[in-house]
Structures are given as structure tokens and as C-alpha cells.
PDB file of N, CA and C in Angstrom:
ATOM      1  N   PRO A   1      39.453 -14.746  59.175  1.00  0.00           N
ATOM      2  CA  PRO A   1      40.321 -15.855  58.795  1.00  0.00           C
ATOM      3  C   PRO A   1      40.045 -17.073  59.663  1.00  0.00           C
ATOM      4  N   GLY A   2      40.064 -18.210  59.041  1.00  0.00           N
ATOM      5  CA  GLY A   2      39.804 -19.445  59.760  1.00  0.00           C
ATOM      6  C   GLY A   2      41.050 -20.298  59.873  1.00  0.00           C
ATOM      7  N   GLU A   3      40.833 -21.520  60.348  1.00  0.00           N
ATOM      8  CA  GLU A   3      41.935 -22.460  60.557  1.00  0.00           C
ATOM      9  C   GLU A   3      42.691 -22.748  59.256  1.00  0.00           C
ATOM     10  N   GLU A   4      41.963 -22.841  58.140  1.00  0.00           N
ATOM     11  CA  GLU A   4      42.622 -23.116  56.857  1.00  0.00           C
ATOM     12  C   GLU A   4      43.598 -22.003  56.488  1.00  0.00           C
ATOM     13  N   ARG A   5      43.176 -20.778  56.676  1.00  0.00           N
ATOM     14  CA  ARG A   5      44.044 -19.634  56.363  1.00  0.00           C
ATOM     15  C   ARG A   5      45.266 -19.631  57.279  1.00  0.00           C
ATOM     16  N   LEU A   6      45.065 -19.935  58.564  1.00  0.00           N
ATOM     17  CA  LEU A   6      46.209 -19.979  59.481  1.00  0.00           C
ATOM     18  C   LEU A   6      47.184 -21.079  59.083  1.00  0.00           C
ATOM     19  N   ALA A   7      46.666 -22.230  58.653  1.00  0.00           N
ATOM     20  CA  ALA A   7      47.532 -23.324  58.212  1.00  0.00           C
ATOM     21  C   ALA A   7      48.330 -22.912  56.977  1.00  0.00           C
ATOM     22  N   GLU A   8      47.693 -22.194  56.079  1.00  0.00           N
ATOM     23  CA  GLU A   8      48.373 -21.691  54.875  1.00  0.00           C
ATOM     24  C   GLU A   8      49.508 -20.739  55.266  1.00  0.00           C
ATOM     25  N   ILE A   9      49.242 -19.854  56.208  1.00  0.00           N
ATOM     26  CA  ILE A   9      50.260 -18.911  56.680  1.00  0.00           C
ATOM     27  C   ILE A   9      51.387 -19.668  57.371  1.00  0.00           C
ATOM     28  N   ALA A  10      51.031 -20.650  58.177  1.00  0.00           N
ATOM     29  CA  ALA A  10      52.033 -21.441  58.899  1.00  0.00           C
ATOM     30  C   ALA A  10      52.943 -22.191  57.934  1.00  0.00           C
ATOM     31  N   ARG A  11      52.374 -22.730  56.869  1.00  0.00           N
ATOM     32  CA  ARG A  11      53.184 -23.457  55.870  1.00  0.00           C
ATOM     33  C   ARG A  11      54.267 -22.556  55.275  1.00  0.00           C
ATOM     34  N   ARG A  12      53.952 -21.282  55.092  1.00  0.00           N
ATOM     35  CA  ARG A  12      54.925 -20.365  54.522  1.00  0.00           C
ATOM     36  C   ARG A  12      55.883 -19.791  55.574  1.00  0.00           C
ATOM     37  N   ALA A  13      55.340 -19.398  56.713  1.00  0.00           N
ATOM     38  CA  ALA A  13      56.147 -18.708  57.723  1.00  0.00           C
ATOM     39  C   ALA A  13      57.099 -19.642  58.462  1.00  0.00           C
ATOM     40  N   ILE A  14      56.647 -20.857  58.709  1.00  0.00           N
ATOM     41  CA  ILE A  14      57.475 -21.841  59.429  1.00  0.00           C
ATOM     42  C   ILE A  14      57.502 -23.098  58.565  1.00  0.00           C
ATOM     43  N   TRP A  15      58.166 -22.987  57.428  1.00  0.00           N
ATOM     44  CA  TRP A  15      58.137 -23.992  56.373  1.00  0.00           C
ATOM     45  C   TRP A  15      58.760 -25.328  56.767  1.00  0.00           C
ATOM     46  N   TRP A  16      59.600 -25.356  57.791  1.00  0.00           N
ATOM     47  CA  TRP A  16      60.347 -26.563  58.142  1.00  0.00           C
ATOM     48  C   TRP A  16      59.573 -27.546  59.025  1.00  0.00           C
ATOM     49  N   GLN A  17      58.346 -27.191  59.395  1.00  0.00           N
ATOM     50  CA  GLN A  17      57.543 -28.115  60.197  1.00  0.00           C
ATOM     51  C   GLN A  17      56.093 -28.073  59.754  1.00  0.00           C
ATOM     52  N   PRO A  18      55.342 -29.110  60.071  1.00  0.00           N
ATOM     53  CA  PRO A  18      53.935 -29.145  59.657  1.00  0.00           C
ATOM     54  C   PRO A  18      53.140 -28.010  60.321  1.00  0.00           C
ATOM     55  N   PRO A  19      52.145 -27.469  59.614  1.00  0.00           N
ATOM     56  CA  PRO A  19      51.331 -26.390  60.186  1.00  0.00           C
ATOM     57  C   PRO A  19      50.724 -26.756  61.537  1.00  0.00           C
ATOM     58  N   SER A  20      50.321 -28.004  61.719  1.00  0.00           N
ATOM     59  CA  SER A  20      49.718 -28.398  62.997  1.00  0.00           C
ATOM     60  C   SER A  20      50.700 -28.204  64.146  1.00  0.00           C
ATOM     61  N   GLN A  21      51.959 -28.469  63.905  1.00  0.00           N
ATOM     62  CA  GLN A  21      52.981 -28.276  64.934  1.00  0.00           C
ATOM     63  C   GLN A  21      53.198 -26.787  65.207  1.00  0.00           C
ATOM     64  N   SER A  22      53.219 -25.994  64.144  1.00  0.00           N
ATOM     65  CA  SER A  22      53.399 -24.546  64.311  1.00  0.00           C
ATOM     66  C   SER A  22      52.234 -23.932  65.076  1.00  0.00           C
ATOM     67  N   LEU A  23      51.017 -24.337  64.716  1.00  0.00           N
ATOM     68  CA  LEU A  23      49.823 -23.761  65.346  1.00  0.00           C
ATOM     69  C   LEU A  23      49.618 -24.260  66.771  1.00  0.00           C
ATOM     70  N   ALA A  24      50.306 -25.332  67.157  1.00  0.00           N
ATOM     71  CA  ALA A  24      50.227 -25.828  68.530  1.00  0.00           C
ATOM     72  C   ALA A  24      50.965 -24.895  69.498  1.00  0.00           C
ATOM     73  N   HIS A  25      51.772 -23.990  68.953  1.00  0.00           N
ATOM     74  CA  HIS A  25      52.536 -23.028  69.758  1.00  0.00           C
ATOM     75  C   HIS A  25      52.217 -21.621  69.236  1.00  0.00           C
ATOM     76  N   PRO A  26      51.044 -21.109  69.614  1.00  0.00           N
ATOM     77  CA  PRO A  26      50.551 -19.859  69.020  1.00  0.00           C
ATOM     78  C   PRO A  26      51.494 -18.665  69.141  1.00  0.00           C
ATOM     79  N   LEU A  27      52.128 -18.467  70.286  1.00  0.00           N
ATOM     80  CA  LEU A  27      52.986 -17.291  70.432  1.00  0.00           C
ATOM     81  C   LEU A  27      54.184 -17.370  69.504  1.00  0.00           C
ATOM     82  N   GLU A  28      54.756 -18.548  69.370  1.00  0.00           N
ATOM     83  CA  GLU A  28      55.895 -18.725  68.464  1.00  0.00           C
ATOM     84  C   GLU A  28      55.449 -18.520  67.013  1.00  0.00           C
ATOM     85  N   PHE A  29      54.301 -19.071  66.664  1.00  0.00           N
ATOM     86  CA  PHE A  29      53.742 -18.900  65.319  1.00  0.00           C
ATOM     87  C   PHE A  29      53.512 -17.421  65.019  1.00  0.00           C
ATOM     88  N   VAL A  30      52.866 -16.721  65.923  1.00  0.00           N
ATOM     89  CA  VAL A  30      52.566 -15.301  65.725  1.00  0.00           C
ATOM     90  C   VAL A  30      53.856 -14.501  65.584  1.00  0.00           C
ATOM     91  N   ALA A  31      54.860 -14.800  66.404  1.00  0.00           N
ATOM     92  CA  ALA A  31      56.136 -14.090  66.322  1.00  0.00           C
ATOM     93  C   ALA A  31      56.777 -14.277  64.950  1.00  0.00           C
ATOM     94  N   HIS A  32      56.747 -15.484  64.425  1.00  0.00           N
ATOM     95  CA  HIS A  32      57.325 -15.737  63.098  1.00  0.00           C
ATOM     96  C   HIS A  32      56.583 -14.954  62.016  1.00  0.00           C
ATOM     97  N   VAL A  33      55.275 -14.899  62.117  1.00  0.00           N
ATOM     98  CA  VAL A  33      54.499 -14.149  61.133  1.00  0.00           C
ATOM     99  C   VAL A  33      54.807 -12.658  61.254  1.00  0.00           C
ATOM    100  N   MET A  34      54.922 -12.163  62.469  1.00  0.00           N
ATOM    101  CA  MET A  34      55.259 -10.752  62.671  1.00  0.00           C
ATOM    102  C   MET A  34      56.633 -10.430  62.077  1.00  0.00           C
ATOM    103  N   ALA A  35      57.557 -11.364  62.186  1.00  0.00           N
ATOM    104  CA  ALA A  35      58.927 -11.131  61.727  1.00  0.00           C
ATOM    105  C   ALA A  35      59.072 -11.244  60.216  1.00  0.00           C
ATOM    106  N   SER A  36      58.288 -12.125  59.585  1.00  0.00           N
ATOM    107  CA  SER A  36      58.536 -12.357  58.163  1.00  0.00           C
ATOM    108  C   SER A  36      57.280 -12.445  57.299  1.00  0.00           C
ATOM    109  N   GLY A  37      56.126 -12.224  57.899  1.00  0.00           N
ATOM    110  CA  GLY A  37      54.883 -12.349  57.141  1.00  0.00           C
ATOM    111  C   GLY A  37      54.582 -11.132  56.288  1.00  0.00           C
ATOM    112  N   SER A  38      53.714 -11.343  55.326  1.00  0.00           N
ATOM    113  CA  SER A  38      53.231 -10.223  54.515  1.00  0.00           C
ATOM    114  C   SER A  38      52.242  -9.412  55.353  1.00  0.00           C
ATOM    115  N   LEU A  39      51.920  -8.233  54.882  1.00  0.00           N
ATOM    116  CA  LEU A  39      50.962  -7.391  55.587  1.00  0.00           C
ATOM    117  C   LEU A  39      49.612  -8.102  55.722  1.00  0.00           C
ATOM    118  N   ASP A  40      49.172  -8.764  54.656  1.00  0.00           N
ATOM    119  CA  ASP A  40      47.907  -9.512  54.709  1.00  0.00           C
ATOM    120  C   ASP A  40      47.962 -10.627  55.741  1.00  0.00           C
ATOM    121  N   GLU A  41      49.080 -11.340  55.788  1.00  0.00           N
ATOM    122  CA  GLU A  41      49.221 -12.428  56.766  1.00  0.00           C
ATOM    123  C   GLU A  41      49.189 -11.888  58.194  1.00  0.00           C
ATOM    124  N   ILE A  42      49.882 -10.797  58.412  1.00  0.00           N
ATOM    125  CA  ILE A  42      49.903 -10.191  59.749  1.00  0.00           C
ATOM    126  C   ILE A  42      48.499  -9.737  60.143  1.00  0.00           C
ATOM    127  N   HIS A  43      47.778  -9.124  59.225  1.00  0.00           N
ATOM    128  CA  HIS A  43      46.406  -8.675  59.519  1.00  0.00           C
ATOM    129  C   HIS A  43      45.504  -9.874  59.831  1.00  0.00           C
ATOM    130  N   ASP A  44      45.631 -10.948  59.061  1.00  0.00           N
ATOM    131  CA  ASP A  44      44.803 -12.130  59.314  1.00  0.00           C
ATOM    132  C   ASP A  44      45.114 -12.744  60.676  1.00  0.00           C
ATOM    133  N   VAL A  45      46.386 -12.815  61.013  1.00  0.00           N
ATOM    134  CA  VAL A  45      46.783 -13.362  62.313  1.00  0.00           C
ATOM    135  C   VAL A  45      46.277 -12.467  63.436  1.00  0.00           C
ATOM    136  N   GLU A  46      46.366 -11.158  63.256  1.00  0.00           N
ATOM    137  CA  GLU A  46      45.867 -10.230  64.276  1.00  0.00           C
ATOM    138  C   GLU A  46      44.355 -10.364  64.444  1.00  0.00           C
ATOM    139  N   ARG A  47      43.628 -10.500  63.329  1.00  0.00           N
ATOM    140  CA  ARG A  47      42.170 -10.673  63.423  1.00  0.00           C
ATOM    141  C   ARG A  47      41.814 -11.968  64.162  1.00  0.00           C
ATOM    142  N   PHE A  48      42.578 -13.008  63.950  1.00  0.00           N
ATOM    143  CA  PHE A  48      42.282 -14.296  64.576  1.00  0.00           C
ATOM    144  C   PHE A  48      42.651 -14.300  66.065  1.00  0.00           C
ATOM    145  N   PHE A  49      43.865 -13.833  66.384  1.00  0.00           N
ATOM    146  CA  PHE A  49      44.374 -13.930  67.758  1.00  0.00           C
ATOM    147  C   PHE A  49      44.151 -12.675  68.592  1.00  0.00           C
ATOM    148  N   GLY A  50      44.079 -11.519  67.955  1.00  0.00           N
ATOM    149  CA  GLY A  50      43.936 -10.264  68.684  1.00  0.00           C
ATOM    150  C   GLY A  50      45.269  -9.566  68.887  1.00  0.00           C
ATOM    151  N   ARG A  51      45.186  -8.264  69.047  1.00  0.00           N
ATOM    152  CA  ARG A  51      46.388  -7.431  69.185  1.00  0.00           C
ATOM    153  C   ARG A  51      47.192  -7.774  70.440  1.00  0.00           C
ATOM    154  N   ARG A  52      46.497  -8.137  71.513  1.00  0.00           N
ATOM    155  CA  ARG A  52      47.185  -8.487  72.762  1.00  0.00           C
ATOM    156  C   ARG A  52      48.150  -9.651  72.559  1.00  0.00           C
ATOM    157  N   VAL A  53      47.752 -10.631  71.756  1.00  0.00           N
ATOM    158  CA  VAL A  53      48.600 -11.798  71.515  1.00  0.00           C
ATOM    159  C   VAL A  53      49.827 -11.401  70.682  1.00  0.00           C
ATOM    160  N   LEU A  54      49.662 -10.472  69.744  1.00  0.00           N
ATOM    161  CA  LEU A  54      50.820 -10.007  68.987  1.00  0.00           C
ATOM    162  C   LEU A  54      51.836  -9.356  69.918  1.00  0.00           C
ATOM    163  N   ARG A  55      51.353  -8.540  70.828  1.00  0.00           N
ATOM    164  CA  ARG A  55      52.267  -7.878  71.777  1.00  0.00           C
ATOM    165  C   ARG A  55      52.946  -8.908  72.669  1.00  0.00           C
ATOM    166  N   GLU A  56      52.180  -9.889  73.133  1.00  0.00           N
ATOM    167  CA  GLU A  56      52.738 -10.947  73.972  1.00  0.00           C
ATOM    168  C   GLU A  56      53.774 -11.764  73.199  1.00  0.00           C
ATOM    169  N   ALA A  57      53.505 -12.045  71.927  1.00  0.00           N
ATOM    170  CA  ALA A  57      54.456 -12.790  71.093  1.00  0.00           C
ATOM    171  C   ALA A  57      55.766 -12.026  70.958  1.00  0.00           C
ATOM    172  N   LEU A  58      55.669 -10.712  70.849  1.00  0.00           N
ATOM    173  CA  LEU A  58      56.869  -9.886  70.754  1.00  0.00           C
ATOM    174  C   LEU A  58      57.669  -9.933  72.046  1.00  0.00           C
ATOM    175  N   THR A  59      56.998  -9.733  73.163  1.00  0.00           N
ATOM    176  CA  THR A  59      57.709  -9.650  74.443  1.00  0.00           C
ATOM    177  C   THR A  59      58.238 -11.005  74.918  1.00  0.00           C
ATOM    178  N   GLN A  60      57.693 -12.098  74.364  1.00  0.00           N
ATOM    179  CA  GLN A  60      58.156 -13.430  74.757  1.00  0.00           C
ATOM    180  C   GLN A  60      58.871 -14.170  73.627  1.00  0.00           C
ATOM    181  N   ALA A  61      59.305 -13.439  72.613  1.00  0.00           N
ATOM    182  CA  ALA A  61      59.916 -14.048  71.435  1.00  0.00           C
ATOM    183  C   ALA A  61      61.185 -14.820  71.775  1.00  0.00           C
ATOM    184  N   SER A  62      61.349 -15.920  71.087  1.00  0.00           N
ATOM    185  CA  SER A  62      62.565 -16.714  71.211  1.00  0.00           C
ATOM    186  C   SER A  62      63.693 -16.038  70.445  1.00  0.00           C
ATOM    187  N   PRO A  63      64.917 -16.259  70.859  1.00  0.00           N
ATOM    188  CA  PRO A  63      66.056 -15.728  70.095  1.00  0.00           C
ATOM    189  C   PRO A  63      66.037 -16.246  68.659  1.00  0.00           C
ATOM    190  N   GLY A  64      66.384 -15.389  67.729  1.00  0.00           N
ATOM    191  CA  GLY A  64      66.497 -15.785  66.342  1.00  0.00           C
ATOM    192  C   GLY A  64      65.247 -15.603  65.509  1.00  0.00           C
ATOM    193  N   VAL A  65      64.128 -15.288  66.123  1.00  0.00           N
ATOM    194  CA  VAL A  65      62.891 -15.120  65.355  1.00  0.00           C
ATOM    195  C   VAL A  65      62.886 -13.761  64.658  1.00  0.00           C
ATOM    196  N   PHE A  66      63.139 -12.702  65.393  1.00  0.00           N
ATOM    197  CA  PHE A  66      63.123 -11.349  64.840  1.00  0.00           C
ATOM    198  C   PHE A  66      64.523 -10.928  64.425  1.00  0.00           C
ATOM    199  N   ASP A  67      64.608 -10.203  63.326  1.00  0.00           N
ATOM    200  CA  ASP A  67      65.850  -9.517  62.998  1.00  0.00           C
ATOM    201  C   ASP A  67      65.740  -8.106  63.588  1.00  0.00           C
ATOM    202  N   ARG A  68      66.822  -7.377  63.560  1.00  0.00           N
ATOM    203  CA  ARG A  68      66.830  -6.047  64.200  1.00  0.00           C
ATOM    204  C   ARG A  68      65.767  -5.122  63.609  1.00  0.00           C
ATOM    205  N   ARG A  69      65.591  -5.150  62.296  1.00  0.00           N
ATOM    206  CA  ARG A  69      64.633  -4.259  61.646  1.00  0.00           C
ATOM    207  C   ARG A  69      63.197  -4.560  62.085  1.00  0.00           C
ATOM    208  N   SER A  70      62.789  -5.835  62.024  1.00  0.00           N
ATOM    209  CA  SER A  70      61.415  -6.171  62.410  1.00  0.00           C
ATOM    210  C   SER A  70      61.209  -5.960  63.913  1.00  0.00           C
ATOM    211  N   TRP A  71      62.229  -6.224  64.706  1.00  0.00           N
ATOM    212  CA  TRP A  71      62.159  -6.005  66.151  1.00  0.00           C
ATOM    213  C   TRP A  71      61.873  -4.531  66.451  1.00  0.00           C
ATOM    214  N   ASN A  72      62.660  -3.647  65.844  1.00  0.00           N
ATOM    215  CA  ASN A  72      62.469  -2.212  66.077  1.00  0.00           C
ATOM    216  C   ASN A  72      61.120  -1.727  65.572  1.00  0.00           C
ATOM    217  N   TYR A  73      60.674  -2.256  64.441  1.00  0.00           N
ATOM    218  CA  TYR A  73      59.368  -1.880  63.913  1.00  0.00           C
ATOM    219  C   TYR A  73      58.274  -2.204  64.927  1.00  0.00           C
ATOM    220  N   TRP A  74      58.276  -3.426  65.435  1.00  0.00           N
ATOM    221  CA  TRP A  74      57.214  -3.835  66.358  1.00  0.00           C
ATOM    222  C   TRP A  74      57.320  -3.136  67.709  1.00  0.00           C
ATOM    223  N   LEU A  75      58.518  -2.800  68.148  1.00  0.00           N
ATOM    224  CA  LEU A  75      58.646  -1.995  69.370  1.00  0.00           C
ATOM    225  C   LEU A  75      57.945  -0.656  69.178  1.00  0.00           C
ATOM    226  N   LEU A  76      58.123  -0.048  68.001  1.00  0.00           N
ATOM    227  CA  LEU A  76      57.448   1.217  67.703  1.00  0.00           C
ATOM    228  C   LEU A  76      55.934   1.045  67.655  1.00  0.00           C
ATOM    229  N   VAL A  77      55.471  -0.005  66.994  1.00  0.00           N
ATOM    230  CA  VAL A  77      54.030  -0.249  66.865  1.00  0.00           C
ATOM    231  C   VAL A  77      53.375  -0.331  68.239  1.00  0.00           C
ATOM    232  N   PHE A  78      54.034  -1.003  69.174  1.00  0.00           N
ATOM    233  CA  PHE A  78      53.438  -1.205  70.495  1.00  0.00           C
ATOM    234  C   PHE A  78      53.888  -0.169  71.524  1.00  0.00           C
ATOM    235  N   GLY A  79      54.645   0.820  71.095  1.00  0.00           N
ATOM    236  CA  GLY A  79      55.055   1.888  71.997  1.00  0.00           C
ATOM    237  C   GLY A  79      55.983   1.421  73.102  1.00  0.00           C
ATOM    238  N   LEU A  80      56.775   0.410  72.823  1.00  0.00           N
ATOM    239  CA  LEU A  80      57.715  -0.106  73.807  1.00  0.00           C
ATOM    240  C   LEU A  80      59.051   0.616  73.673  1.00  0.00           C
ATOM    241  N   GLU A  81      59.836   0.567  74.710  1.00  0.00           N
ATOM    242  CA  GLU A  81      61.142   1.228  74.707  1.00  0.00           C
ATOM    243  C   GLU A  81      62.008   0.685  73.581  1.00  0.00           C
ATOM    244  N   ARG A  82      62.540   1.582  72.780  1.00  0.00           N
ATOM    245  CA  ARG A  82      63.393   1.164  71.665  1.00  0.00           C
ATOM    246  C   ARG A  82      64.701   0.571  72.160  1.00  0.00           C
ATOM    247  N   THR A  83      64.974   0.716  73.443  1.00  0.00           N
ATOM    248  CA  THR A  83      66.201   0.141  74.007  1.00  0.00           C
ATOM    249  C   THR A  83      65.997  -1.315  74.440  1.00  0.00           C
ATOM    250  N   THR A  84      64.777  -1.824  74.305  1.00  0.00           N
ATOM    251  CA  THR A  84      64.516  -3.218  74.651  1.00  0.00           C
ATOM    252  C   THR A  84      65.399  -4.099  73.778  1.00  0.00           C
ATOM    253  N   PRO A  85      66.241  -4.930  74.401  1.00  0.00           N
ATOM    254  CA  PRO A  85      67.188  -5.705  73.600  1.00  0.00           C
ATOM    255  C   PRO A  85      66.515  -6.813  72.782  1.00  0.00           C
ATOM    256  N   LEU A  86      67.044  -7.018  71.608  1.00  0.00           N
ATOM    257  CA  LEU A  86      66.630  -8.113  70.744  1.00  0.00           C
ATOM    258  C   LEU A  86      66.994  -9.422  71.439  1.00  0.00           C
ATOM    259  N   PRO A  87      66.083 -10.392  71.525  1.00  0.00           N
ATOM    260  CA  PRO A  87      66.431 -11.663  72.168  1.00  0.00           C
ATOM    261  C   PRO A  87      67.614 -12.318  71.456  1.00  0.00           C
ATOM    262  N   THR A  88      68.580 -12.765  72.230  1.00  0.00           N
ATOM    263  CA  THR A  88      69.760 -13.400  71.664  1.00  0.00           C
ATOM    264  C   THR A  88      70.014 -14.737  72.321  1.00  0.00           C
ATOM    265  N   ARG A  89      70.709 -15.580  71.609  1.00  0.00           N
ATOM    266  CA  ARG A  89      71.106 -16.886  72.144  1.00  0.00           C
ATOM    267  C   ARG A  89      72.358 -16.711  72.980  1.00  0.00           C
ATOM    268  N   HIS A  90      72.439 -17.455  74.053  1.00  0.00           N
ATOM    269  CA  HIS A  90      73.626 -17.437  74.896  1.00  0.00           C
ATOM    270  C   HIS A  90      74.299 -18.792  74.764  1.00  0.00           C
ATOM    271  N   VAL A  91      75.479 -18.773  74.181  1.00  0.00           N
ATOM    272  CA  VAL A  91      76.230 -20.010  73.980  1.00  0.00           C
ATOM    273  C   VAL A  91      77.287 -20.091  75.071  1.00  0.00           C
ATOM    274  N   PRO A  92      77.275 -21.186  75.840  1.00  0.00           N
ATOM    275  CA  PRO A  92      78.265 -21.299  76.929  1.00  0.00           C
ATOM    276  C   PRO A  92      79.681 -21.503  76.402  1.00  0.00           C
TER     277      PRO A  92
END
């Protein structure tokens, strides 16, 4: 997959901003694709960035990106503790 394919994925996964802005923040982009992308999109992103980046995107995810189901799925994929808490927002 090349830059064009990543831009196409970014347009769908992070529809509220231009692909160039999404791709400027690779870990955030990868996390969004992991949380809501199709299997093909996830495979293309993994081929482009590598498995290590997917794991890093998971462990550094911003609150609100993953839902509980996708969070638990990816914890299983990477063999991480299922007790790892889902990132949450803290409102003062």
C-alpha cells in the first residue's frame, strides 16, 4: 500500500479532517483504523507501518478512540493484560 491508499483510508477512518492532517499523526491514525477500520484497511496499515506501530498505537491511544470491544480484541491480539484499562477522559 502506498500514500494514496493511506489517504483513502484516512478519509474514511477520520472523516472530519483532511487526510494530510490525519497522516501527520501516524499513531493516532493507526489507532483509529484499528478501532473502526475494515480488515483490509487494517492489513494495509500494518503492511505500511509494521506490527510494532500498531502495538504502540494501542498502548498510546487517546481516550475515545477505542470502544471496549475493539480495545479487548487488540489486547488479545498483542497478548497484553486484559485488565489494561480503556483510556478515558478525565473531566475536572
